[in-house]
XYZ file of C-alpha atoms in Angstrom:
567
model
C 125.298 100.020 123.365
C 123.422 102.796 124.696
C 123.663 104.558 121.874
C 122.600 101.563 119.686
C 119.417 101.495 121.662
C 118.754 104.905 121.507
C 118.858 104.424 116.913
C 116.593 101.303 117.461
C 114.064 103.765 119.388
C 114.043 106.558 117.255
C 113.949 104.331 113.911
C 110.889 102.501 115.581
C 108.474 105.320 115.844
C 108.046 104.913 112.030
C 107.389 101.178 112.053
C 104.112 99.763 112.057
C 103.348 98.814 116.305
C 102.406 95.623 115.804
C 103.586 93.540 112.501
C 103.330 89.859 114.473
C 100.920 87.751 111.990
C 98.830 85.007 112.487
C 100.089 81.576 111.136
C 97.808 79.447 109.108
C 97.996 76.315 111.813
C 95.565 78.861 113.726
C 92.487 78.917 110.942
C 89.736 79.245 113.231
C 90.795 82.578 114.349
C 91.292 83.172 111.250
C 87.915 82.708 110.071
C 86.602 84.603 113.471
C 88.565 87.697 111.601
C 86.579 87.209 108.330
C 83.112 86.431 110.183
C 83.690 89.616 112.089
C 84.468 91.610 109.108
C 81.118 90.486 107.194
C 79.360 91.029 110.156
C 80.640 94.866 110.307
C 82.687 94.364 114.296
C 85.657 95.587 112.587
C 86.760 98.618 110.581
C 89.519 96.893 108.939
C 89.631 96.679 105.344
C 91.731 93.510 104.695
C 90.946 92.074 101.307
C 92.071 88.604 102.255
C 94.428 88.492 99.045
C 97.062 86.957 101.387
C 95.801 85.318 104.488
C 98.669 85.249 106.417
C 97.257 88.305 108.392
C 99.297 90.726 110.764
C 97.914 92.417 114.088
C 98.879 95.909 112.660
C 95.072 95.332 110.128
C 93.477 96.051 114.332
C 93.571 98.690 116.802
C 93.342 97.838 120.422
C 89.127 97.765 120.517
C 88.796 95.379 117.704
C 91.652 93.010 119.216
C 89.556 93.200 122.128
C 86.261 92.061 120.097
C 88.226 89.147 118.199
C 89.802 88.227 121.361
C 92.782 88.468 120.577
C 94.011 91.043 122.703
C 95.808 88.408 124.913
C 97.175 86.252 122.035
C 101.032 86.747 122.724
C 101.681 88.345 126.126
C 105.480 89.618 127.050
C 107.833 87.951 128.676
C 110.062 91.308 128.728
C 109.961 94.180 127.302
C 112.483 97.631 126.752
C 112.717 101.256 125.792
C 108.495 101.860 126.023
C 108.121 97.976 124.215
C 110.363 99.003 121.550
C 112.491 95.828 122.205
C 109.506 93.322 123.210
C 109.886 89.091 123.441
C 106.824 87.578 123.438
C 105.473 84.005 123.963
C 103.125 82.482 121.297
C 100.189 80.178 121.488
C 100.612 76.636 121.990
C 99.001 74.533 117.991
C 98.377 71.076 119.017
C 96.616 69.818 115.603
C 94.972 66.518 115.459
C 93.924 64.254 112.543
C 93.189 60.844 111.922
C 91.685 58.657 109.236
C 89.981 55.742 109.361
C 90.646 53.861 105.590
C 92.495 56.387 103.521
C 93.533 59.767 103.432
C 91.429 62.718 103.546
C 93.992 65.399 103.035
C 93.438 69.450 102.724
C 95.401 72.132 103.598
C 97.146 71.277 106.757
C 100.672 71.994 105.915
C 103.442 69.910 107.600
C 101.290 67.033 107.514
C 100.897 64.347 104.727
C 98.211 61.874 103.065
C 97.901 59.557 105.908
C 95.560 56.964 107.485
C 95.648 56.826 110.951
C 97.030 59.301 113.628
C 98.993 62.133 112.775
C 99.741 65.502 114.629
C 101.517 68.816 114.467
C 102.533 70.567 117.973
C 104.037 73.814 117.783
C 105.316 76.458 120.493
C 107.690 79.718 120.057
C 108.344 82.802 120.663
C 108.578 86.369 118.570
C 110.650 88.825 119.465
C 111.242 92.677 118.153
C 114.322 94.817 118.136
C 113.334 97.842 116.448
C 112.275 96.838 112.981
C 113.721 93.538 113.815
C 110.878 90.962 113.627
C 111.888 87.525 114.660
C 109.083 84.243 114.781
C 110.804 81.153 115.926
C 107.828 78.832 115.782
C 109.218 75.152 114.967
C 107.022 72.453 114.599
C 106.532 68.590 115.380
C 104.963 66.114 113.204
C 104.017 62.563 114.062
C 102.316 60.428 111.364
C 101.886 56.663 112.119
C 101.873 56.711 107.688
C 99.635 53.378 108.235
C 99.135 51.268 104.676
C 96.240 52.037 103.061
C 94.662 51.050 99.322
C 96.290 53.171 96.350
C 95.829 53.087 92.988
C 93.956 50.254 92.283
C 96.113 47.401 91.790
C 93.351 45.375 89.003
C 93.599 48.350 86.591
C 95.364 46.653 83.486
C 99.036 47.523 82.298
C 97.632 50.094 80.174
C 95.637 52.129 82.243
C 98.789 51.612 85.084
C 101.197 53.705 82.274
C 98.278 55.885 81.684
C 97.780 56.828 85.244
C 101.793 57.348 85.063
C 101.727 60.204 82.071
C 100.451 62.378 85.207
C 102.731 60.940 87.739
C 105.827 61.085 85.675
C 105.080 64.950 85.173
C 104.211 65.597 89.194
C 105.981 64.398 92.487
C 102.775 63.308 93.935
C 102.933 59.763 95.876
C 99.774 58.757 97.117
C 101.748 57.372 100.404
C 105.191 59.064 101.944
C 107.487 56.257 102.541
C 106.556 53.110 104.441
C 107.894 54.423 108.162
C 106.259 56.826 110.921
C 106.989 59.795 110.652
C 108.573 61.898 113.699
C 110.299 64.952 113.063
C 111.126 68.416 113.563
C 110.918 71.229 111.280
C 111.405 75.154 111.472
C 107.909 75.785 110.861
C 106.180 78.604 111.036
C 109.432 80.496 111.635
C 110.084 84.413 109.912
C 113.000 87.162 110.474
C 111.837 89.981 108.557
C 113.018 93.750 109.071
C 109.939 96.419 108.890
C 109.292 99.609 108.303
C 105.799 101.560 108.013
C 103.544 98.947 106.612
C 106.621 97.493 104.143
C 108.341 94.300 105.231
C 111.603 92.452 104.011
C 112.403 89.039 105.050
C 113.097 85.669 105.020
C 110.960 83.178 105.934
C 109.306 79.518 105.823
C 106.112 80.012 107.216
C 102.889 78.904 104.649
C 101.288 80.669 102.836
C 97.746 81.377 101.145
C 96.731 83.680 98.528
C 93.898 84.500 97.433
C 90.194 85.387 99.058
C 88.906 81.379 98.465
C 88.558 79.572 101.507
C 88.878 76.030 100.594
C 90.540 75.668 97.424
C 93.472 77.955 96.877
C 94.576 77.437 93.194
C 97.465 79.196 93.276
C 99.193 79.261 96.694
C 98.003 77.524 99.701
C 98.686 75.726 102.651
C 98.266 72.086 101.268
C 101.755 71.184 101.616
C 104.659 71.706 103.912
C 106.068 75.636 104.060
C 109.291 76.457 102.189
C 112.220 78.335 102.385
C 111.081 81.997 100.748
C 112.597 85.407 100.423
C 109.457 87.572 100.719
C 108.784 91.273 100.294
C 105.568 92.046 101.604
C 102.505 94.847 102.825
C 102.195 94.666 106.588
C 98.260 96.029 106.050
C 96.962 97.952 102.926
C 98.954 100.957 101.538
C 96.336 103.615 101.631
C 96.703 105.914 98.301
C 94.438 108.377 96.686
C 92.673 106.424 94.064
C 92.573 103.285 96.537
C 94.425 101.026 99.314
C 97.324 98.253 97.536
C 98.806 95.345 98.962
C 100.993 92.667 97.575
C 103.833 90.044 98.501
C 106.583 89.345 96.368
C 108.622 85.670 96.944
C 111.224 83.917 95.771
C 111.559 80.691 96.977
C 113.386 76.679 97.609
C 110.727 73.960 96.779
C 112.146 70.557 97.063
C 110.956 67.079 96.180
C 109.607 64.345 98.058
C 112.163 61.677 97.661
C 109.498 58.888 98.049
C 108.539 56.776 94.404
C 104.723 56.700 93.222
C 102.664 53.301 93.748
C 103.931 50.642 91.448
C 106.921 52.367 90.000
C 108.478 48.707 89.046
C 105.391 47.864 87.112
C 105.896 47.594 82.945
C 103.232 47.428 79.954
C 104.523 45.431 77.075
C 107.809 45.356 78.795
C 108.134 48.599 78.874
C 109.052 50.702 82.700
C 106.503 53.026 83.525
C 108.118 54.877 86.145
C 110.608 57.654 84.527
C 112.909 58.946 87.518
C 112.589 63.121 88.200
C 115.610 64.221 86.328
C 116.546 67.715 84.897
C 117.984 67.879 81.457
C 121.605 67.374 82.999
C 120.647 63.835 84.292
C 120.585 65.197 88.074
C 118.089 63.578 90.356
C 116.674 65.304 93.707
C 117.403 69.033 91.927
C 115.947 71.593 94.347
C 113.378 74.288 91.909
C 113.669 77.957 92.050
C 110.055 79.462 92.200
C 109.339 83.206 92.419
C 105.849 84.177 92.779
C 103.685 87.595 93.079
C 100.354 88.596 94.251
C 98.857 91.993 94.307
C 95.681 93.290 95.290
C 94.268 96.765 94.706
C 90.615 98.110 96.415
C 89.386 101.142 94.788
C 88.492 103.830 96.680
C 85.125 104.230 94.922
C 83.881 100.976 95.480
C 83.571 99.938 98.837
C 84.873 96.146 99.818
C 85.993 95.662 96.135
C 89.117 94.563 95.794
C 90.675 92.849 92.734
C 94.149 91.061 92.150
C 96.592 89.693 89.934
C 98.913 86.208 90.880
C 101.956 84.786 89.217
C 104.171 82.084 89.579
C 106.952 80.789 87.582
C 109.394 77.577 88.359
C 112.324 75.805 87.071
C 115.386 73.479 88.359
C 118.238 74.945 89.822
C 120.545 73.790 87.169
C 118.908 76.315 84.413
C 119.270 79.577 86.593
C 122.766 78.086 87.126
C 123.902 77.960 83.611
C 124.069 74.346 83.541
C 121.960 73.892 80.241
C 125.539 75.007 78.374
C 124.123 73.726 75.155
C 120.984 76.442 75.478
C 121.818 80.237 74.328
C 120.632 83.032 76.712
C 120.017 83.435 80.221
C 117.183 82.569 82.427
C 117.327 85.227 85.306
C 116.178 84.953 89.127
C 112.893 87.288 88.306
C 110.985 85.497 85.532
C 107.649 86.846 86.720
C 108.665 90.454 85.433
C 109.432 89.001 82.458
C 106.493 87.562 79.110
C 103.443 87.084 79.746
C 102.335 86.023 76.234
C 103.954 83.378 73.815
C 104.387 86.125 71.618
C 107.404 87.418 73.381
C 109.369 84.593 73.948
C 113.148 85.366 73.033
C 114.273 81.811 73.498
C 112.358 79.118 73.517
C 114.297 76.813 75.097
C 114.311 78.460 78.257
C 110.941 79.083 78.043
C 109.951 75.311 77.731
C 111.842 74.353 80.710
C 109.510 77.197 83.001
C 106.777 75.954 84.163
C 104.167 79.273 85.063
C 100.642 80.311 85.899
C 99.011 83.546 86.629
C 95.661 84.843 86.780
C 93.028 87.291 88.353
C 90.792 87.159 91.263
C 88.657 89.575 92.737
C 86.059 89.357 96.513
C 83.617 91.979 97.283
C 82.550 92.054 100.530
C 78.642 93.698 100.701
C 79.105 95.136 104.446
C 75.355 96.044 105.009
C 73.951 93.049 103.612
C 76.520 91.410 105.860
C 77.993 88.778 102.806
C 80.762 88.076 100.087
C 81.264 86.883 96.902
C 84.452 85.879 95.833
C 86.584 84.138 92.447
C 89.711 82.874 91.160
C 90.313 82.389 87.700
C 93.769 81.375 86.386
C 95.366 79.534 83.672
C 98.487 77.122 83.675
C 99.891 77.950 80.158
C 100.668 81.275 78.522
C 98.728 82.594 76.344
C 100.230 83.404 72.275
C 98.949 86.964 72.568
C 95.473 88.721 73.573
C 93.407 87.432 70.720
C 94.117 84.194 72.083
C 92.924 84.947 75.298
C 89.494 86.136 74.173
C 88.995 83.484 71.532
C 90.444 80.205 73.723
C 89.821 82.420 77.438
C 88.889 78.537 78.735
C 92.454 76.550 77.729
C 94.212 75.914 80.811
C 91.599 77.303 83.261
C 90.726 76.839 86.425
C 88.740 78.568 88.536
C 86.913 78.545 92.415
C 83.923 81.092 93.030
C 82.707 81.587 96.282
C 79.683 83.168 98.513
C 79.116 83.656 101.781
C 76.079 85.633 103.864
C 75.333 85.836 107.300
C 71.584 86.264 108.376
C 72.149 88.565 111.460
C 68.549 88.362 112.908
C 69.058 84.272 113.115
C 72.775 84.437 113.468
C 73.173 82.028 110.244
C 76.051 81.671 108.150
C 75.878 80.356 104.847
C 78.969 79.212 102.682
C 79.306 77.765 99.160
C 82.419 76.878 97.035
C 82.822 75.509 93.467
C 86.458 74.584 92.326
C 86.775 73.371 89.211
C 90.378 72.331 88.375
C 89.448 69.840 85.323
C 90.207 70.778 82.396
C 87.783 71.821 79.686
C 86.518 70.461 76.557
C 89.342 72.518 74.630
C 91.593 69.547 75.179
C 90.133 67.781 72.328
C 91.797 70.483 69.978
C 94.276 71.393 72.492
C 95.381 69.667 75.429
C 97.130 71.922 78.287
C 97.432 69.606 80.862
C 96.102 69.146 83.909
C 97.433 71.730 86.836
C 100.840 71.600 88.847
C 102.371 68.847 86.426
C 104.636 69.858 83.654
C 106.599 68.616 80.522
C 110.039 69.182 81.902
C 109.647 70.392 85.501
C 109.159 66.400 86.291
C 108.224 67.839 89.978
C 105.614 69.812 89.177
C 104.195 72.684 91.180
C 104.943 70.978 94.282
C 106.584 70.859 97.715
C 107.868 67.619 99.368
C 105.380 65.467 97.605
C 102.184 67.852 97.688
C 100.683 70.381 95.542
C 101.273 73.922 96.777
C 97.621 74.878 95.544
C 94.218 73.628 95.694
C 94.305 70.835 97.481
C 91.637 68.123 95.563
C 94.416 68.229 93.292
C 94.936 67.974 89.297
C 92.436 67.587 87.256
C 89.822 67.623 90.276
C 86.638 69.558 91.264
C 84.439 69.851 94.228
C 81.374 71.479 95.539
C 81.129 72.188 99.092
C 78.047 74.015 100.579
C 77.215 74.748 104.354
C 75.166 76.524 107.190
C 76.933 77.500 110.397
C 74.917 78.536 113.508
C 76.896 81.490 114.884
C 76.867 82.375 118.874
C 79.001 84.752 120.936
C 81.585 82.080 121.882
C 80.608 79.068 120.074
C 80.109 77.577 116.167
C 78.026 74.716 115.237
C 78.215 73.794 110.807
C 77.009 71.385 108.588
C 78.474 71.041 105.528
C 78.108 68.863 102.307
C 81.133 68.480 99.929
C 81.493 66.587 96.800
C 84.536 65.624 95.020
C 84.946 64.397 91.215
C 88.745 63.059 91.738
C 91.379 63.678 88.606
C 88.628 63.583 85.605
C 91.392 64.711 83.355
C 93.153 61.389 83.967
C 89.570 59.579 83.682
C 88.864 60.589 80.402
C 92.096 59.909 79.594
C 92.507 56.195 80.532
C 89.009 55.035 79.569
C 88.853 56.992 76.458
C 89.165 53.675 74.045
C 86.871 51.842 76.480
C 84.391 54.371 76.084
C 84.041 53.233 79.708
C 81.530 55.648 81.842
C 81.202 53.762 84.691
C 84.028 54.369 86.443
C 84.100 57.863 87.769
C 85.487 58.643 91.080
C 83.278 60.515 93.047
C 83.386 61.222 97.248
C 80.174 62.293 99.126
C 81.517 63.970 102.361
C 79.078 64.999 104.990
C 80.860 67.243 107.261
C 80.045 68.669 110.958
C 82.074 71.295 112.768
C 82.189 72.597 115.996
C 84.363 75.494 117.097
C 84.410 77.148 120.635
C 86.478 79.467 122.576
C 87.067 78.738 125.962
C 89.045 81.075 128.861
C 92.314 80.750 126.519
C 92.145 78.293 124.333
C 90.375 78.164 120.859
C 88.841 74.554 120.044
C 87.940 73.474 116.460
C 86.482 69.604 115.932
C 85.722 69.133 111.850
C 84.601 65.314 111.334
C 83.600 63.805 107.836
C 82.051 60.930 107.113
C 83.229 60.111 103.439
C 81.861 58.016 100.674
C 83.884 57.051 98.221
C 82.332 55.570 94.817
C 84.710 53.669 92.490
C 87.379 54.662 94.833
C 90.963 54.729 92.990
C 88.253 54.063 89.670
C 87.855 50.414 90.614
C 85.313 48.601 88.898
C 85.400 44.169 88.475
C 83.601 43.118 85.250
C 80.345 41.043 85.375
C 79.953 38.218 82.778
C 76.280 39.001 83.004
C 75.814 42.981 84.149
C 77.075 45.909 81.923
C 76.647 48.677 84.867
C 77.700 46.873 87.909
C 78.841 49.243 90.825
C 82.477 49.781 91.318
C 84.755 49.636 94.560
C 83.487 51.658 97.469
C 85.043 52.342 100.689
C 83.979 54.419 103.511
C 86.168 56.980 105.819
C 85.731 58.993 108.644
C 87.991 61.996 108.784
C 88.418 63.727 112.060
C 90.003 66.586 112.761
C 90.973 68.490 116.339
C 92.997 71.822 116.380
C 93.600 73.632 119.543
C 95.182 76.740 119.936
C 96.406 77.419 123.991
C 97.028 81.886 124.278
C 99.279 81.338 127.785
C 97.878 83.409 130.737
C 101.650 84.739 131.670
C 99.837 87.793 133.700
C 97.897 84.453 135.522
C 101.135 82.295 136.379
């Protein structure tokens, strides 16, 4: 044993000294990292490609100045901390909704009205390059009955609304019960070495350097099973610093039937049950993603990426398909990237894929950011295609951000635009996360894995924070154009322009950091105009205002760092 101990130890001195990471339940601190970062406190030159960010980005003066120095303190430690177990914060997140859901990015939890929390508690321990997060999670949702899809629209526009829903496991309400139960969380085991880590994991994820709307992999729904192969911090090289995170990952299905699935139009079912080509219902998908991120050296705070993901039912990495020739194999992002190459199309037809670029560049002395996404949900034929057609199957979020030191300001803006674009007139792509034969779509357990205004959405969201030492105080404005690609759609006959689907959200947030606890309240009042597209005909007025309801959205998250050295 002693001579076990003894490997662990020598082995360690290699390893990065602190690869513990913070978990996405904890976003304020994460956005006191980025805040600190524009405003030049730390050296560190995270990109924020992947914002699941690790202690090892910090030495022990800028853990200090993000407060952070105390965030996990040891229960008992070995061999000069080389065998460390740690306690972690206490999450206790908080939302409710008054009418109907307001829903973004808040993992475990679901589209809900009413109460609904997540409490979380664990511990991480290290053994050499052993890196174990047991971090399991609680979720309560009283899942109260609220209005859906509105139950007026004619049979017509009911099927219509179901070309999207058959193509996406996306139901507007998770069963009819409370829900109240545990998960593993935001639990890892990865083994480490330098600033390299292998590992398995379930925690969520977010890629990318947007901030609200994640197109390609965010924390919108619950966190999956995933193989991952990761950068700690950035690899530092001579032409530049690299980081990336390679997954392969379980995403399952929701189990729980869209609104109206027993409705017909001319007596024809609506609802088609999520099969693969087998017949099989409830067949777990195989996703394997990659992002990486490379900052040149000769451009300071530029960094600039590249994202893939590619998906497809079990059954067609197992073989199952006997009637298709060829293989599918277990690394499909390595493989095509243009239609070009296909080798069998088949398989190809049964992937669903996107991929894309993004690139922030952080301005350090004028203290500010700016920031895109822009990435497409079908593959290109070739190149030429790409330059001629460069808007089919976009979809894109650009960002800004710039803090005004001498008044201690902060000023965000965001623009997603997920619709799609006129192209679709000549040729239609589809709106985002659904697909032709991956009936799930890009989801997990009933919720998009990316941006979370979902398919065919957009939104504008603009604010002004008031920045002090311990304390935030924002106002915020957000507007959200709900599923247009499904509007245009439905009412296209009609010629019908009355009907669009449009929230005003005003938003205030307050965030402050007390002895050991960190304290974020976000509140929105939402207006929702034709909500659900709901509009009853006048005999007498053409342009008679639609269904509107109104919803306040709070939202309480409170992260406890436990004062061992105090008990």
């Amino acid at each position: 044993m002693k001579i076990f101990f003894n490997i662990i130890f020598v082995f360690n001195i290699t390893i990065s000294l602190n690869s513990q990471f913070i978990n996405l339940n904890e976003s304020s601190i994460i956005e006191n990292i980025r805040d600190n970062q524009l405003l030049g406190n730390i050296k560190s030159n995270i990109s924020f490609s992947s914002q699941l960010i690790s202690f090892a980005n910090f030495n022990s003066d800028e853990l200090k100045k993000l407060q952070l120095d105390k965030y996990s303190p040891s229960i008992f430690k070995f061999y000069d901390g080389q065998i460390d177990f740690k306690i972690l914060p206490i999450d206790y997140n908080i939302e409710f909704n008054s009418n109907h859901p307001y829903n973004r990015n808040n993992g475990t939890m679901i589209p809900n009205r009413g109460y609904q929390h997540i409490f979380s508690l664990g511990i991480y321990t290290k053994i050499g390059p052993l890196n174990i997060t047991i971090k399991p999670e609680h979720h309560y949702a009283e899942n109260k009955i609220f209005d859906g899809f509105w139950e007026d629209h004619r049979d017509v526009i009911w099927e219509r609304r179901y070309l999207l829903w058959n193509r996406i496991d996306l139901p507007e309400r998770h069963g009819s019960k409370r829900h109240n139960d545990v998960f593993i969380g935001q639990s890892s085991i990865s083994l480490n070495f330098k600033n390299l880590s292998l590992g398995i994991s379930n925690e969520n994820l977010w890629w990318g350097p947007s901030i609200r709307n994640s197109i390609m992999m965010s924390n919108h729904s619950r966190g999956f099973k995933h193989i991952k192969f990761k950068t700690i911090k950035p690899i530092e090289t001579k032409i530049g610093s690299f980081e990336w995170e390679l997954i392969s990952a379980r995403l399952e299905n929701s189990g729980h039937k869209p609104s109206g699935f027993d409705r017909t139009n001319a007596g024809r079912p609506i609802y088609i049950p999520k099969i693969n080509q087998i017949l099989e219902t409830d067949d777990w998908r195989y996703m394997q993603a990659l992002m990486l991120s490379y900052s040149p050296k000769w451009i300071e705070g530029f960094s600039i990426g590249y994202m893939r993901w590619a998906q497809f039912y079990s059954a067609l990495v197992e073989g199952k398909y006997t009637w298709m020739s060829g293989n599918t194999n277990y690394f499909p992002i390595f493989s095509n990237l243009f239609r070009k190459n296909d080798q069998n199309v088949s398989h190809e037809e049964q992937t669903d894929q996107a991929a894309g670029l993004f690139f922030r560049w952080l301005w350090k002395e004028s203290n500010a950011e700016i920031y895109t996404e822009y990435h497409f949900n079908d593959s290109k034929v070739n190149f030429r295609d790409l330059l001629l057609d460069s808007r089919h199957a976009r979809a894109f979020t650009i960002g800004l951000q710039k803090i005004f030191k001498k008044n201690s300001l902060k000023l965000s803006f965001e623009w997603t635009q997920m619709e799609q674009s006129g192209g679709r007139l000549l040729r239609d792509a589809g709106s985002w996360y659904a697909h032709m034969f991956v009936y799930d779509g890009f989801t997990n357990r009933g919720e998009v894995i990316g941006s979370g205004i979902g398919p065919g959405s957009n939104s504008q969201y603009i604010s002004i924070t008031k920045i002090k030492e311990r304390s935030k105080l924002s106002l915020g404005i957000e507007i959200i154009h709900h599923d247009n690609d499904f509007y245009y759609m439905a009412f296209e006959n009609s010629k019908d322009f009355r009907r669009y689907w449009k929230d005003y959200n005003i938003n205030l947030k307050y965030q402050r950091r007390f002895k050991n606890i960190y304290a974020s309240l976000d509140m929105f009042f939402v207006r929702s105009l034709n909500y659900q597209w709901g509009l009853e005909e006048s005999a007498t007025n053409y342009y008679v205002p639609g269904i509107d309801k109104n919803n306040f959205h709070s939202s309480l998250k409170l992260i406890y760092q436990i004062p061992l050295d105090k008990l």
